[in-house]
Structure formats: C-alpha cells, structure tokens
Coordinates of C-alpha atoms in Angstrom, one line a residue:
X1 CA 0.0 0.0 0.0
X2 CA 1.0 3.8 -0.7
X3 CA 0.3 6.7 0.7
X4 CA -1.7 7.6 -2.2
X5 CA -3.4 4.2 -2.1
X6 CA -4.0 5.1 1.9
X7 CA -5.7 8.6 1.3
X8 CA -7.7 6.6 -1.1
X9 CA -9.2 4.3 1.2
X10 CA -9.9 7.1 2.9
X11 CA -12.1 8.9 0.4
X12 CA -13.9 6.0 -0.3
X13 CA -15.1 5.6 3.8
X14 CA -15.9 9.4 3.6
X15 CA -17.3 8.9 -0.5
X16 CA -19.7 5.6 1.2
X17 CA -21.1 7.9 4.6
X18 CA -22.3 10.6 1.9
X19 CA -23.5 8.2 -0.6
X20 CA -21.3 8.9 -3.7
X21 CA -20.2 5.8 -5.4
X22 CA -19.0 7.0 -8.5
X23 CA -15.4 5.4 -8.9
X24 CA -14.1 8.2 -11.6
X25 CA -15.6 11.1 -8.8
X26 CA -13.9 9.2 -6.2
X27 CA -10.1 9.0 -8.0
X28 CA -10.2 13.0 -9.2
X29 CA -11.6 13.4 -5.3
X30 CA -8.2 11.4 -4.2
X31 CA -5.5 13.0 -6.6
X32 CA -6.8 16.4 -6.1
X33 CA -6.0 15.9 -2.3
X34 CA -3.0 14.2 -2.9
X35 CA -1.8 17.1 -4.7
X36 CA -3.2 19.7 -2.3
X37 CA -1.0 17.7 0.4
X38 CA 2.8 19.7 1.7
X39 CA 5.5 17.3 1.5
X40 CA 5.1 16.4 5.1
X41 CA 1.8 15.6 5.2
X42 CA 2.4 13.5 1.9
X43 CA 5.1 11.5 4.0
X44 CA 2.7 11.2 6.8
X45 CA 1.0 9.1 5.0
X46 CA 3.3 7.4 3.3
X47 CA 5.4 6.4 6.6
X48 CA 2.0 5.5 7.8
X49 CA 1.4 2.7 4.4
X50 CA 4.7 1.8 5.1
X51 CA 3.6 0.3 8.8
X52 CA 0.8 -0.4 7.4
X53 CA 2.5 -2.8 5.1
X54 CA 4.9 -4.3 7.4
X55 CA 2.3 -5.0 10.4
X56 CA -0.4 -6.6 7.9
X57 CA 1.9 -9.4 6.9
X58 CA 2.7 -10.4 10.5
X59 CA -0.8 -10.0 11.7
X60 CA -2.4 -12.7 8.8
X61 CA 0.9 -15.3 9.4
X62 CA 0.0 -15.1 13.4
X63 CA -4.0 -16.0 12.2
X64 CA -3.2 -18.4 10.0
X65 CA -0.9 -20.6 12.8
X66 CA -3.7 -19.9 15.1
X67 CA -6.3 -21.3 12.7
X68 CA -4.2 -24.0 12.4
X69 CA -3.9 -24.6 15.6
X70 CA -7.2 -24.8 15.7
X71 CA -8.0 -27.2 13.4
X72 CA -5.7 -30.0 15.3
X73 CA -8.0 -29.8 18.5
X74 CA -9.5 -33.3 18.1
X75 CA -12.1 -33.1 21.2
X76 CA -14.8 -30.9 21.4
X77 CA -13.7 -27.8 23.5
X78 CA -16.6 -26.9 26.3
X79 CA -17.1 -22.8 26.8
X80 CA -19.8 -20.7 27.7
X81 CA -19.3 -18.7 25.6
X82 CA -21.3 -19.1 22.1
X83 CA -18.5 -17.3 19.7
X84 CA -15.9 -19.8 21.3
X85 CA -18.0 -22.6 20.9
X86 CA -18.3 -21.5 17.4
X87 CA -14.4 -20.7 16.8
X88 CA -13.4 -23.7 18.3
X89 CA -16.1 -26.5 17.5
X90 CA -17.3 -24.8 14.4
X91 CA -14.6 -26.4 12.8
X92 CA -15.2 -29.8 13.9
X93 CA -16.8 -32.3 11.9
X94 CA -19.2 -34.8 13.4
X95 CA -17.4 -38.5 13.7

C-alpha cells in the first residue's frame, strides 16, 4: 500500500457515509487531495502505508498458525461462551 493508495481508502469511507459511489468522482476526489497535500503531510501518509505494510503481513501469518492450531484440536472444547463454541467446534466435523 502507498500513501496515495491510503488517502484513497480514505475517500472511499468518507465517499460511502455521503452516498457517492461513483469510482471516476472518487479518484479526481483522491488525486486532487493528494496534490493539495505539503510534503510532510504526503510522508505522513506514506510512513503511515509503510507500517501499514509491514504489520499486515505479521498479523495474517499469526492468524493463520492460530487457525491451524485450531483445526488440530481433536475433542470438542466446552465454553460458555457461544462465539468460542463456534471458533473452536465450528470447525469440527461430526465422527
């Protein structure tokens, strides 16, 4: 992701809450920004992609052990809890 790619996602949030869903309106909307931006604020963002980018990869490789994990557990799991239930003997199959 960019910073220009960022600010995008941005528009889009703000775009959606007032009901404009025109894609052209919404990429003129984003480059005229981008361009209206100082330098700093420009590598605002872009720092802020660049975590962005480096946190995103960690976070999905730490889910995808867990759900792996997961799908070892070979007895049902007992919680109160109904979203645990589901995370944790959704995944079971009935032997």
């Amino acid at each position: 992701m960019s910073g220009v790619k960022l600010m995008k996602r941005n528009v889009i949030r703000e775009a959606n809450r007032l009901h404009i869903f025109h894609r052209l309106i919404i990429s003129q909307a984003t480059i005229l920004l981008w361009r209206g931006l100082t330098v700093s604020q420009r590598n605002q963002f872009t720092t802020f992609a660049n975590l962005v980018n480096h946190i995103n990869p960690t976070y999905t490789a730490r889910r995808r052990t867990l759900l792996f994990w997961i799908h070892l557990i070979t007895q049902r799991q007992v919680t109160n809890n109904e979203y645990a239930d589901m995370l944790y003997n959704g995944l079971m199959r009935d032997l």
